[in-house]
Every structure is written in C-alpha cells, then in structure tokens.
C-alpha cells in the first residue's frame, strides 16, 4: 500500500509538473509567443505597402492617417483624421479611450490651436500622451493639414 | 481509508487545477488584462487634452516635452527637456536607465551637435534607441528649440 | 501512518504552491520582470549616446537609420536604410516580417513616390503600419534623404 500510495503521489506530482510545465514553457523559450496580426493593407501596384493596423498580443498600432479632401482647413482635417483613427481602433477591438500615445504632425504650427479645439476630449477622461510638431509645409503626404498615428491596447 | 485517501488526493488535484487554471485564464481570454493608467493630465478649457504619462502593464509612455523659457539656446533647452522627461519617468516608477526609445525633434538641424553634448550619457550605460530629425523652423510648439518624448518600462 | 501520509501530502501541497507561486509572482509584483537589453551602442567621445537596438521581453526597438553616402538619390538611400533596419532586426533575432510599426522621415515630400517604390513588399505580406512625413529640407542628420526607425517583436 505504501508503495502504491507513493506511486499515486508520484503520478500526481508528474501530472502537475506537466501542467505547470506547459504554463511556464509558454512564457519562456519553447512557445512562439503572440504573433502579429494586420488589417486594412494598402497595396502599391499589387504589392503590400503598409497596413492600417497591426496587433501584437494586446498592443495595437494604427498607421498615420491624413485628410485629403476639401475643405483644406485644420478643424475639418482634424475631425477626419480622428474619425479615421477611431474607425481603425474600433475595428481592431479597441477604442479612443484605450489609446496610449498619439503622434501629431501638423503642416503648419499656426494650426496648433485649431487642431487642439477639435482634438480635446476625444480620447476620454484619461487621454493618451501626445507629441506634436509641425513638419515642412506640404510635408504631410497628400496635402493633408495634419497626420496622426497612435498606439493603443485591447 | 483508501477511498478517503483518494478523496483527499482528488481534492488536492482539483485544488491545483483551480489555482493553475486561474493563472492560465488570466493570460487568455477571460481576464481584461492590464488597463491604462495616466498621470499629469493637461486640460484645455477644462477638457482633457493629453496626459504627461500613460502606463500599460510595465510599459510607460511620456508625452513630448519642450522648453519654453529663456535662454533660447539648444543646450539650455535640452537640459530642461531631459529633466522634464526624468521627472515624469521617476514619478511613474521608472528611470532614465529604463528608457527604450527616444524621439528628438529639433527646431534647427544645426543644433544637432549641441543637443548631443547635453544628451550623451544621460540615459546610462545602456542607452535607448533614438530618432532625431529637424522639423520646420518654429515647428516645435511654444518656440522650444527641441522636443523629446520617450517609451520606457518599470 | 495517517499523520505521515498527511505530512507527505502537505509537503507535496507546499511544494506545488511554491512552484506555482513563483510563476504567479513573476507576473505580479515580486519579480522585476523583463529587463532592457541593448546592442550596437553609439558613443560620443566615449560616452554612450544611443543604442542601435533595444529589447524588452519580445518587443524590439530599432534606432533611426539614415544613409550618408553617394548617390544622394532617394531610391539608393531607401535601399540603404531598409538594409540597415534589416541588419539590426536579424541581429536581434527578429526579421522584416515581424515589424509592427515604421516611421519614415523624408527630406523632401517629392521623394515620397520613389521611396515607396523601394519600400513596398520589403516587410512581407503582412506589412507594418507606417507614418510618413517630410521634415525640414536638410532636417535628417547627415544629409540623408530619408530616415526610418521601427518597432518589432521576436
């Protein structure tokens, strides 16, 4: 009986090692870990150029978004860009509230205030960090007055 | 006795399954995972504009920092900006040594060398990666000669 | 015997608690978690300036790469920069396929199309997100026509 009991204990022990072993292994070297997912791929002559969104685990990266339509006015363009970001975020299972960091590239530093007027409050009560600079005049592709990208989570 | 023993073993087994089950579940789908924390929110007319720092799990994001006081000279401004970054990092439980990536936006590419003189060595012996460009003259908000943001960890 | 058996079970139980305890602890507060690794440190007068690559867990950050040689032509410079990124990625155990986000800073917005021609398809079928802007003319250090950095994973 003693032997048998030990044998049961031993089996039990091995069984747990195995279970927890899988768990630990997944965090160490044996498992490949989370893999990238992408969405809204933009092609250039049928060749993949960039994605609108990439995801790794719970992290989400949204491509730089610009506005390319009339009116070429900062508030209108900021509105378009924010909506584009939100669309990608929601599609990826995230939201404006879950944005961690935003990069803002203005066409003209004089648009800083106008951009802020539309931007403020759009990311909830706990807004992301932000870095804003004005690049070269005409430096945002497609003549957009502002380009924004962001990092978020799910 | 045998039955009783088995019952004890069974309970023990279930107990472990439960414990490790919780652990695995937390990494899978049932748990919401880490949530964003923010600090030093900047308001525009009482509306949240951006945070000085956001945190997700062990990752930290610091907002773009500029210098907006006399003297308007690159070494003085670089010093101010680095101190601002450090203040946010320390407050968030991180440090200059734990910065992973820095973005540097200069007002003038001719300030590259002066910025480096103050910047070098400030992030310890294992410094972060860095990307430096000069934007439009006057392109950093508030007439700062340099703006920097960073990503770090705890 | 019963006591002895209980004692064995108790030891077994504690043993498991200890094992799984370590596992949970590593994810909670008691463990320091993943630490930064760096590679290809650039020094300025023997003082660490920045790294070519930093790593935290499975995340990788590559420094901004420029091209500083003849010919000063966008396709040639884009080719050099992409190769530099790839070199760092591979050295870090990652690859172009595993890039999550790329930032592209052009010297001239008129080089946008030429850059794309070399860039497209270089990051595989599931390309990273991208943000592209043109900074000040001459705004990329070392007169490079383009600078790129990226975030990736292993």
GROMACS .gro file of C-alpha atoms in nm:
model
  462
    1UNK     CA    1   0.000   0.000   0.000
    2UNK     CA    2   0.273   0.238   0.085
    3UNK     CA    3   0.437   0.175  -0.248
    4UNK     CA    4   0.110   0.209  -0.425
    5UNK     CA    5   0.038   0.531  -0.246
    6UNK     CA    6   0.378   0.669  -0.334
    7UNK     CA    7   0.317   0.569  -0.688
    8UNK     CA    8  -0.009   0.762  -0.685
    9UNK     CA    9   0.162   1.062  -0.534
   10UNK     CA   10   0.438   1.036  -0.787
   11UNK     CA   11   0.194   1.025  -1.073
   12UNK     CA   12   0.013   1.319  -0.925
   13UNK     CA   13   0.336   1.510  -0.896
   14UNK     CA   14   0.438   1.441  -1.251
   15UNK     CA   15   0.096   1.533  -1.367
   16UNK     CA   16   0.128   1.875  -1.206
   17UNK     CA   17   0.478   1.930  -1.329
   18UNK     CA   18   0.347   1.861  -1.670
   19UNK     CA   19   0.059   2.104  -1.635
   20UNK     CA   20   0.256   2.386  -1.483
   21UNK     CA   21   0.545   2.299  -1.710
   22UNK     CA   22   0.332   2.385  -2.010
   23UNK     CA   23   0.234   2.710  -1.849
   24UNK     CA   24   0.588   2.816  -1.777
   25UNK     CA   25   0.711   2.691  -2.111
   26UNK     CA   26   0.464   2.914  -2.287
   27UNK     CA   27   0.623   3.214  -2.122
   28UNK     CA   28   0.980   3.106  -2.187
   29UNK     CA   29   1.150   2.980  -2.498
   30UNK     CA   30   0.952   2.685  -2.628
   31UNK     CA   31   0.644   2.878  -2.737
   32UNK     CA   32   0.649   3.128  -3.025
   33UNK     CA   33   0.451   3.380  -2.818
   34UNK     CA   34   0.198   3.620  -2.971
   35UNK     CA   35   0.222   3.676  -3.346
   36UNK     CA   36   0.143   3.987  -3.547
   37UNK     CA   37  -0.200   4.039  -3.694
   38UNK     CA   38  -0.268   4.306  -3.955
   39UNK     CA   39  -0.570   4.473  -4.111
   40UNK     CA   40  -0.652   4.713  -4.397
   41UNK     CA   41  -0.341   4.650  -4.604
   42UNK     CA   42  -0.267   4.923  -4.859
   43UNK     CA   43  -0.115   4.796  -5.182
   44UNK     CA   44   0.106   4.978  -5.431
   45UNK     CA   45   0.075   4.811  -5.772
   46UNK     CA   46  -0.046   4.489  -5.605
   47UNK     CA   47   0.247   4.484  -5.364
   48UNK     CA   48   0.177   4.523  -4.990
   49UNK     CA   49   0.287   4.874  -4.887
   50UNK     CA   50   0.165   4.914  -4.529
   51UNK     CA   51  -0.118   4.807  -4.302
   52UNK     CA   52  -0.380   5.029  -4.149
   53UNK     CA   53  -0.348   4.842  -3.821
   54UNK     CA   54  -0.113   4.589  -3.665
   55UNK     CA   55  -0.168   4.397  -3.345
   56UNK     CA   56   0.065   4.204  -3.116
   57UNK     CA   57  -0.095   4.049  -2.811
   58UNK     CA   58  -0.295   4.329  -2.653
   59UNK     CA   59  -0.098   4.610  -2.825
   60UNK     CA   60  -0.235   4.790  -3.129
   61UNK     CA   61  -0.058   5.020  -3.375
   62UNK     CA   62  -0.253   5.244  -3.613
   63UNK     CA   63  -0.098   5.385  -3.930
   64UNK     CA   64  -0.056   5.758  -3.983
   65UNK     CA   65  -0.388   5.900  -4.103
   66UNK     CA   66  -0.430   6.215  -4.310
   67UNK     CA   67  -0.721   6.405  -4.465
   68UNK     CA   68  -0.717   6.457  -4.838
   69UNK     CA   69  -1.039   6.634  -4.919
   70UNK     CA   70  -1.195   6.979  -4.915
   71UNK     CA   71  -1.213   7.192  -4.716
   72UNK     CA   72  -0.842   7.226  -4.655
   73UNK     CA   73  -0.898   7.372  -4.312
   74UNK     CA   74  -0.744   7.244  -3.990
   75UNK     CA   75  -1.060   7.172  -3.793
   76UNK     CA   76  -1.218   6.980  -4.076
   77UNK     CA   77  -0.899   6.782  -4.135
   78UNK     CA   78  -0.852   6.709  -3.765
   79UNK     CA   79  -1.207   6.579  -3.750
   80UNK     CA   80  -1.148   6.347  -4.045
   81UNK     CA   81  -0.820   6.217  -3.904
   82UNK     CA   82  -0.967   6.147  -3.560
   83UNK     CA   83  -1.257   5.961  -3.718
   84UNK     CA   84  -1.014   5.753  -3.924
   85UNK     CA   85  -0.818   5.662  -3.613
   86UNK     CA   86  -1.135   5.572  -3.429
   87UNK     CA   87  -1.257   5.355  -3.715
   88UNK     CA   88  -0.937   5.150  -3.712
   89UNK     CA   89  -0.935   5.124  -3.334
   90UNK     CA   90  -1.291   5.003  -3.309
   91UNK     CA   91  -1.239   4.755  -3.592
   92UNK     CA   92  -0.942   4.616  -3.401
   93UNK     CA   93  -1.144   4.576  -3.082
   94UNK     CA   94  -1.005   4.885  -2.911
   95UNK     CA   95  -1.138   5.238  -2.866
   96UNK     CA   96  -1.034   5.602  -2.831
   97UNK     CA   97  -1.034   5.553  -2.452
   98UNK     CA   98  -0.764   5.290  -2.486
   99UNK     CA   99  -0.511   5.494  -2.680
  100UNK     CA  100  -0.174   5.521  -2.506
  101UNK     CA  101   0.020   5.755  -2.732
  102UNK     CA  102  -0.061   5.985  -3.024
  103UNK     CA  103   0.184   6.149  -3.266
  104UNK     CA  104   0.057   6.464  -3.436
  105UNK     CA  105   0.230   6.609  -3.742
  106UNK     CA  106   0.097   6.947  -3.848
  107UNK     CA  107   0.153   7.109  -4.184
  108UNK     CA  108   0.172   7.450  -4.014
  109UNK     CA  109   0.242   7.532  -3.648
  110UNK     CA  110  -0.021   7.804  -3.674
  111UNK     CA  111  -0.280   7.526  -3.687
  112UNK     CA  112  -0.184   7.406  -3.338
  113UNK     CA  113  -0.471   7.583  -3.164
  114UNK     CA  114  -0.734   7.485  -3.418
  115UNK     CA  115  -0.622   7.122  -3.402
  116UNK     CA  116  -0.648   7.128  -3.022
  117UNK     CA  117  -1.002   7.260  -3.033
  118UNK     CA  118  -1.120   6.955  -3.221
  119UNK     CA  119  -0.878   6.712  -3.053
  120UNK     CA  120  -0.953   6.787  -2.688
  121UNK     CA  121  -1.183   6.547  -2.508
  122UNK     CA  122  -1.185   6.299  -2.794
  123UNK     CA  123  -0.987   6.033  -2.609
  124UNK     CA  124  -1.189   6.031  -2.286
  125UNK     CA  125  -1.107   6.141  -1.936
  126UNK     CA  126  -0.771   5.967  -1.928
  127UNK     CA  127  -0.621   6.087  -2.257
  128UNK     CA  128  -0.306   5.944  -2.421
  129UNK     CA  129   0.029   6.119  -2.417
  130UNK     CA  130   0.087   6.329  -2.727
  131UNK     CA  131   0.379   6.466  -2.926
  132UNK     CA  132   0.303   6.747  -3.168
  133UNK     CA  133   0.534   6.911  -3.420
  134UNK     CA  134   0.493   7.097  -3.748
  135UNK     CA  135   0.687   6.943  -4.033
  136UNK     CA  136   0.777   7.106  -4.365
  137UNK     CA  137   0.498   7.299  -4.533
  138UNK     CA  138   0.341   7.039  -4.761
  139UNK     CA  139   0.532   6.773  -4.566
  140UNK     CA  140   0.229   6.561  -4.489
  141UNK     CA  141   0.156   6.327  -4.782
  142UNK     CA  142  -0.150   6.409  -4.991
  143UNK     CA  143  -0.157   6.774  -4.881
  144UNK     CA  144  -0.324   6.687  -4.553
  145UNK     CA  145  -0.302   6.964  -4.295
  146UNK     CA  146  -0.244   6.710  -4.021
  147UNK     CA  147  -0.135   6.349  -3.983
  148UNK     CA  148  -0.183   6.140  -3.669
  149UNK     CA  149  -0.090   5.788  -3.571
  150UNK     CA  150  -0.138   5.610  -3.239
  151UNK     CA  151  -0.059   5.316  -3.020
  152UNK     CA  152  -0.337   5.159  -2.815
  153UNK     CA  153  -0.437   4.834  -2.648
  154UNK     CA  154  -0.729   4.597  -2.624
  155UNK     CA  155  -0.917   0.465   0.423
  156UNK     CA  156  -0.824   0.411   0.063
  157UNK     CA  157  -1.134   0.592  -0.052
  158UNK     CA  158  -1.071   0.868   0.192
  159UNK     CA  159  -0.717   0.899   0.074
  160UNK     CA  160  -0.824   0.912  -0.286
  161UNK     CA  161  -1.074   1.172  -0.196
  162UNK     CA  162  -0.800   1.378  -0.037
  163UNK     CA  163  -0.582   1.338  -0.341
  164UNK     CA  164  -0.873   1.426  -0.565
  165UNK     CA  165  -0.943   1.740  -0.367
  166UNK     CA  166  -0.578   1.826  -0.380
  167UNK     CA  167  -0.574   1.776  -0.753
  168UNK     CA  168  -0.880   1.987  -0.810
  169UNK     CA  169  -0.735   2.249  -0.587
  170UNK     CA  170  -0.426   2.274  -0.804
  171UNK     CA  171  -0.619   2.267  -1.125
  172UNK     CA  172  -0.816   2.553  -0.992
  173UNK     CA  173  -0.509   2.751  -0.895
  174UNK     CA  174  -0.322   2.698  -1.218
  175UNK     CA  175  -0.647   2.731  -1.407
  176UNK     CA  176  -0.684   3.083  -1.276
  177UNK     CA  177  -0.331   3.157  -1.376
  178UNK     CA  178  -0.377   3.043  -1.731
  179UNK     CA  179  -0.714   3.207  -1.758
  180UNK     CA  180  -0.563   3.540  -1.666
  181UNK     CA  181  -0.335   3.515  -1.966
  182UNK     CA  182  -0.603   3.401  -2.205
  183UNK     CA  183  -0.937   3.550  -2.286
  184UNK     CA  184  -1.135   3.564  -1.965
  185UNK     CA  185  -0.936   3.842  -1.799
  186UNK     CA  186  -0.941   4.203  -1.922
  187UNK     CA  187  -0.562   4.225  -1.889
  188UNK     CA  188  -0.376   4.536  -1.780
  189UNK     CA  189  -0.559   4.867  -1.807
  190UNK     CA  190  -0.422   5.213  -1.887
  191UNK     CA  191  -0.314   5.444  -1.609
  192UNK     CA  192  -0.243   5.812  -1.671
  193UNK     CA  193  -0.079   6.099  -1.487
  194UNK     CA  194  -0.036   6.477  -1.522
  195UNK     CA  195  -0.335   6.541  -1.746
  196UNK     CA  196  -0.320   6.871  -1.932
  197UNK     CA  197  -0.658   7.036  -1.979
  198UNK     CA  198  -0.769   7.281  -2.248
  199UNK     CA  199  -1.063   7.485  -2.115
  200UNK     CA  200  -1.140   7.213  -1.858
  201UNK     CA  201  -1.139   6.940  -2.122
  202UNK     CA  202  -0.871   6.667  -2.104
  203UNK     CA  203  -0.620   6.734  -2.384
  204UNK     CA  204  -0.336   6.490  -2.319
  205UNK     CA  205  -0.157   6.316  -2.034
  206UNK     CA  206   0.202   6.366  -1.930
  207UNK     CA  207   0.240   5.993  -1.882
  208UNK     CA  208   0.046   5.679  -1.965
  209UNK     CA  209   0.116   5.331  -1.840
  210UNK     CA  210   0.006   4.985  -1.954
  211UNK     CA  211   0.142   4.694  -1.756
  212UNK     CA  212   0.515   4.755  -1.736
  213UNK     CA  213   0.525   4.990  -2.037
  214UNK     CA  214   0.540   5.368  -1.994
  215UNK     CA  215   0.483   5.644  -2.248
  216UNK     CA  216   0.593   6.003  -2.181
  217UNK     CA  217   0.444   6.300  -2.367
  218UNK     CA  218   0.656   6.523  -2.589
  219UNK     CA  219   0.838   6.775  -2.368
  220UNK     CA  220   0.958   7.117  -2.479
  221UNK     CA  221   1.136   7.412  -2.317
  222UNK     CA  222   0.960   7.744  -2.326
  223UNK     CA  223   1.184   7.982  -2.133
  224UNK     CA  224   1.496   8.192  -2.174
  225UNK     CA  225   1.766   8.138  -2.279
  226UNK     CA  226   1.656   8.015  -2.620
  227UNK     CA  227   1.975   7.818  -2.665
  228UNK     CA  228   1.995   7.448  -2.752
  229UNK     CA  229   2.199   7.327  -2.453
  230UNK     CA  230   1.977   7.502  -2.204
  231UNK     CA  231   1.662   7.373  -2.374
  232UNK     CA  232   1.799   7.018  -2.400
  233UNK     CA  233   1.874   7.026  -2.029
  234UNK     CA  234   1.522   7.138  -1.946
  235UNK     CA  235   1.363   6.876  -2.169
  236UNK     CA  236   1.573   6.591  -2.026
  237UNK     CA  237   1.484   6.699  -1.673
  238UNK     CA  238   1.116   6.704  -1.767
  239UNK     CA  239   1.139   6.353  -1.907
  240UNK     CA  240   1.322   6.232  -1.598
  241UNK     CA  241   1.065   6.388  -1.366
  242UNK     CA  242   0.781   6.204  -1.539
  243UNK     CA  243   0.974   5.878  -1.550
  244UNK     CA  244   1.063   5.882  -1.182
  245UNK     CA  245   0.709   5.977  -1.084
  246UNK     CA  246   0.585   5.676  -1.281
  247UNK     CA  247   0.828   5.443  -1.105
  248UNK     CA  248   1.074   5.423  -1.393
  249UNK     CA  249   1.407   5.598  -1.461
  250UNK     CA  250   1.634   5.729  -1.735
  251UNK     CA  251   1.811   5.390  -1.734
  252UNK     CA  252   1.487   5.219  -1.829
  253UNK     CA  253   1.407   5.421  -2.140
  254UNK     CA  254   1.371   5.209  -2.453
  255UNK     CA  255   1.320   5.469  -2.725
  256UNK     CA  256   1.353   5.846  -2.755
  257UNK     CA  257   1.222   6.069  -3.035
  258UNK     CA  258   1.403   6.401  -3.075
  259UNK     CA  259   1.256   6.685  -3.281
  260UNK     CA  260   1.490   6.978  -3.332
  261UNK     CA  261   1.392   7.324  -3.443
  262UNK     CA  262   1.715   7.351  -3.642
  263UNK     CA  263   1.945   7.074  -3.766
  264UNK     CA  264   2.240   7.297  -3.674
  265UNK     CA  265   2.155   7.229  -3.310
  266UNK     CA  266   2.224   6.858  -3.353
  267UNK     CA  267   2.573   6.873  -3.205
  268UNK     CA  268   2.480   7.097  -2.915
  269UNK     CA  269   2.188   6.873  -2.828
  270UNK     CA  270   2.414   6.568  -2.831
  271UNK     CA  271   2.661   6.730  -2.592
  272UNK     CA  272   2.394   6.759  -2.325
  273UNK     CA  273   2.212   6.439  -2.420
  274UNK     CA  274   2.501   6.192  -2.416
  275UNK     CA  275   2.537   5.979  -2.106
  276UNK     CA  276   2.205   6.089  -1.963
  277UNK     CA  277   2.036   5.752  -2.008
  278UNK     CA  278   2.305   5.535  -1.851
  279UNK     CA  279   2.544   5.282  -1.998
  280UNK     CA  280   2.274   5.104  -2.199
  281UNK     CA  281   2.105   5.398  -2.372
  282UNK     CA  282   1.773   5.386  -2.559
  283UNK     CA  283   1.745   5.391  -2.936
  284UNK     CA  284   1.691   5.737  -3.074
  285UNK     CA  285   1.545   5.901  -3.382
  286UNK     CA  286   1.639   6.264  -3.446
  287UNK     CA  287   1.509   6.499  -3.714
  288UNK     CA  288   1.474   6.873  -3.754
  289UNK     CA  289   1.119   6.985  -3.826
  290UNK     CA  290   1.009   7.320  -3.968
  291UNK     CA  291   1.174   7.624  -3.815
  292UNK     CA  292   0.935   7.719  -3.538
  293UNK     CA  293   0.772   7.377  -3.577
  294UNK     CA  294   0.805   7.278  -3.212
  295UNK     CA  295   0.509   7.420  -3.014
  296UNK     CA  296   0.588   7.709  -2.779
  297UNK     CA  297   0.907   7.806  -2.966
  298UNK     CA  298   1.105   7.531  -2.797
  299UNK     CA  299   1.432   7.452  -2.971
  300UNK     CA  300   1.382   7.083  -2.909
  301UNK     CA  301   1.104   6.841  -2.820
  302UNK     CA  302   1.154   6.488  -2.692
  303UNK     CA  303   0.924   6.204  -2.598
  304UNK     CA  304   1.007   5.852  -2.486
  305UNK     CA  305   0.889   5.500  -2.417
  306UNK     CA  306   1.018   5.321  -2.111
  307UNK     CA  307   0.932   5.043  -1.871
  308UNK     CA  308   0.911   4.975  -1.498
  309UNK     CA  309   0.067   0.635   0.906
  310UNK     CA  310  -0.218   0.873   0.856
  311UNK     CA  311  -0.017   1.151   1.006
  312UNK     CA  312   0.277   1.055   0.797
  313UNK     CA  313   0.063   1.046   0.488
  314UNK     CA  314  -0.084   1.384   0.567
  315UNK     CA  315   0.260   1.512   0.615
  316UNK     CA  316   0.358   1.384   0.272
  317UNK     CA  317   0.052   1.544   0.117
  318UNK     CA  318   0.123   1.865   0.299
  319UNK     CA  319   0.477   1.870   0.172
  320UNK     CA  320   0.353   1.797  -0.176
  321UNK     CA  321   0.100   2.076  -0.149
  322UNK     CA  322   0.354   2.326  -0.028
  323UNK     CA  323   0.587   2.215  -0.298
  324UNK     CA  324   0.329   2.298  -0.563
  325UNK     CA  325   0.232   2.621  -0.403
  326UNK     CA  326   0.592   2.714  -0.413
  327UNK     CA  327   0.628   2.621  -0.777
  328UNK     CA  328   0.314   2.792  -0.896
  329UNK     CA  329   0.380   3.072  -0.653
  330UNK     CA  330   0.699   3.155  -0.836
  331UNK     CA  331   0.514   3.153  -1.164
  332UNK     CA  332   0.246   3.391  -1.046
  333UNK     CA  333   0.494   3.605  -0.861
  334UNK     CA  334   0.688   3.658  -1.179
  335UNK     CA  335   0.382   3.814  -1.335
  336UNK     CA  336   0.286   4.021  -1.034
  337UNK     CA  337   0.488   4.249  -0.811
  338UNK     CA  338   0.763   4.042  -0.652
  339UNK     CA  339   0.966   3.982  -0.967
  340UNK     CA  340   1.144   4.262  -1.157
  341UNK     CA  341   1.000   4.137  -1.487
  342UNK     CA  342   1.186   4.162  -1.818
  343UNK     CA  343   1.483   4.395  -1.830
  344UNK     CA  344   1.615   4.601  -2.120
  345UNK     CA  345   1.885   4.463  -2.346
  346UNK     CA  346   2.074   4.683  -2.590
  347UNK     CA  347   2.303   4.638  -2.888
  348UNK     CA  348   2.527   4.848  -3.116
  349UNK     CA  349   2.580   5.136  -2.877
  350UNK     CA  350   2.698   5.456  -3.046
  351UNK     CA  351   2.939   5.661  -2.836
  352UNK     CA  352   3.010   6.035  -2.850
  353UNK     CA  353   3.358   6.099  -2.709
  354UNK     CA  354   3.347   5.768  -2.519
  355UNK     CA  355   3.007   5.849  -2.366
  356UNK     CA  356   2.708   5.631  -2.459
  357UNK     CA  357   2.484   5.832  -2.694
  358UNK     CA  358   2.224   5.585  -2.817
  359UNK     CA  359   2.181   5.218  -2.899
  360UNK     CA  360   2.113   5.070  -3.240
  361UNK     CA  361   1.863   4.831  -3.085
  362UNK     CA  362   1.685   4.787  -2.755
  363UNK     CA  363   1.481   4.490  -2.645
  364UNK     CA  364   1.227   4.437  -2.369
  365UNK     CA  365   1.075   4.092  -2.348
  366UNK     CA  366   0.960   4.015  -2.700
  367UNK     CA  367   0.950   4.382  -2.812
  368UNK     CA  368   1.231   4.533  -3.021
  369UNK     CA  369   1.306   4.897  -3.096
  370UNK     CA  370   1.544   4.997  -3.377
  371UNK     CA  371   1.713   5.339  -3.388
  372UNK     CA  372   1.650   5.584  -3.668
  373UNK     CA  373   1.865   5.484  -3.968
  374UNK     CA  374   1.988   5.721  -4.236
  375UNK     CA  375   2.204   5.692  -4.549
  376UNK     CA  376   2.510   5.910  -4.566
  377UNK     CA  377   2.681   5.817  -4.891
  378UNK     CA  378   2.665   5.882  -5.263
  379UNK     CA  379   2.449   5.875  -5.461
  380UNK     CA  380   2.222   6.122  -5.284
  381UNK     CA  381   1.915   5.981  -5.458
  382UNK     CA  382   1.600   5.860  -5.283
  383UNK     CA  383   1.592   5.503  -5.413
  384UNK     CA  384   1.953   5.440  -5.326
  385UNK     CA  385   1.908   5.591  -4.980
  386UNK     CA  386   1.586   5.399  -4.916
  387UNK     CA  387   1.765   5.077  -5.008
  388UNK     CA  388   2.049   5.152  -4.765
  389UNK     CA  389   1.812   5.242  -4.482
  390UNK     CA  390   1.599   4.930  -4.526
  391UNK     CA  391   1.912   4.714  -4.526
  392UNK     CA  392   2.029   4.883  -4.206
  393UNK     CA  393   1.696   4.815  -4.039
  394UNK     CA  394   1.704   4.454  -4.153
  395UNK     CA  395   2.056   4.405  -4.024
  396UNK     CA  396   1.959   4.523  -3.677
  397UNK     CA  397   1.639   4.320  -3.677
  398UNK     CA  398   1.808   3.996  -3.776
  399UNK     CA  399   2.088   4.050  -3.527
  400UNK     CA  400   1.824   4.090  -3.257
  401UNK     CA  401   1.652   3.767  -3.355
  402UNK     CA  402   1.365   3.934  -3.542
  403UNK     CA  403   1.300   3.998  -3.912
  404UNK     CA  404   1.134   4.237  -4.157
  405UNK     CA  405   0.820   4.019  -4.139
  406UNK     CA  406   0.794   4.091  -3.768
  407UNK     CA  407   0.796   4.470  -3.783
  408UNK     CA  408   0.488   4.630  -3.627
  409UNK     CA  409   0.540   4.999  -3.698
  410UNK     CA  410   0.772   5.208  -3.916
  411UNK     CA  411   0.829   5.583  -3.901
  412UNK     CA  412   0.956   5.741  -4.222
  413UNK     CA  413   1.105   6.091  -4.227
  414UNK     CA  414   1.174   6.225  -4.574
  415UNK     CA  415   1.398   6.517  -4.658
  416UNK     CA  416   1.161   6.615  -4.938
  417UNK     CA  417   0.795   6.520  -4.988
  418UNK     CA  418   0.869   6.487  -5.359
  419UNK     CA  419   1.064   6.172  -5.275
  420UNK     CA  420   0.751   6.002  -5.143
  421UNK     CA  421   0.687   5.805  -5.460
  422UNK     CA  422   1.047   5.699  -5.510
  423UNK     CA  423   1.072   5.585  -5.150
  424UNK     CA  424   0.755   5.378  -5.190
  425UNK     CA  425   0.890   5.204  -5.498
  426UNK     CA  426   1.179   5.062  -5.300
  427UNK     CA  427   0.986   5.022  -4.974
  428UNK     CA  428   0.686   4.823  -5.098
  429UNK     CA  429   0.694   4.449  -5.039
  430UNK     CA  430   1.001   4.468  -4.819
  431UNK     CA  431   0.818   4.377  -4.499
  432UNK     CA  432   0.634   4.071  -4.629
  433UNK     CA  433   0.268   4.007  -4.697
  434UNK     CA  434   0.153   4.147  -4.365
  435UNK     CA  435   0.337   4.480  -4.359
  436UNK     CA  436   0.372   4.709  -4.056
  437UNK     CA  437   0.177   5.030  -4.012
  438UNK     CA  438   0.365   5.335  -4.133
  439UNK     CA  439   0.371   5.707  -4.072
  440UNK     CA  440   0.547   5.921  -4.333
  441UNK     CA  441   0.619   6.293  -4.325
  442UNK     CA  442   0.874   6.524  -4.482
  443UNK     CA  443   1.069   6.727  -4.230
  444UNK     CA  444   1.275   7.040  -4.295
  445UNK     CA  445   1.499   7.029  -4.603
  446UNK     CA  446   1.828   6.906  -4.461
  447UNK     CA  447   1.640   6.805  -4.147
  448UNK     CA  448   1.760   6.445  -4.145
  449UNK     CA  449   2.102   6.424  -3.974
  450UNK     CA  450   2.398   6.358  -4.202
  451UNK     CA  451   2.218   6.482  -4.514
  452UNK     CA  452   2.032   6.158  -4.555
  453UNK     CA  453   1.733   6.181  -4.787
  454UNK     CA  454   1.534   5.955  -4.560
  455UNK     CA  455   1.541   5.827  -4.203
  456UNK     CA  456   1.342   5.530  -4.075
  457UNK     CA  457   1.301   5.364  -3.738
  458UNK     CA  458   1.082   5.073  -3.638
  459UNK     CA  459   0.928   4.865  -3.363
  460UNK     CA  460   0.917   4.489  -3.400
  461UNK     CA  461   0.898   4.169  -3.199
  462UNK     CA  462   1.067   3.835  -3.167
   0.00000   0.00000   0.00000
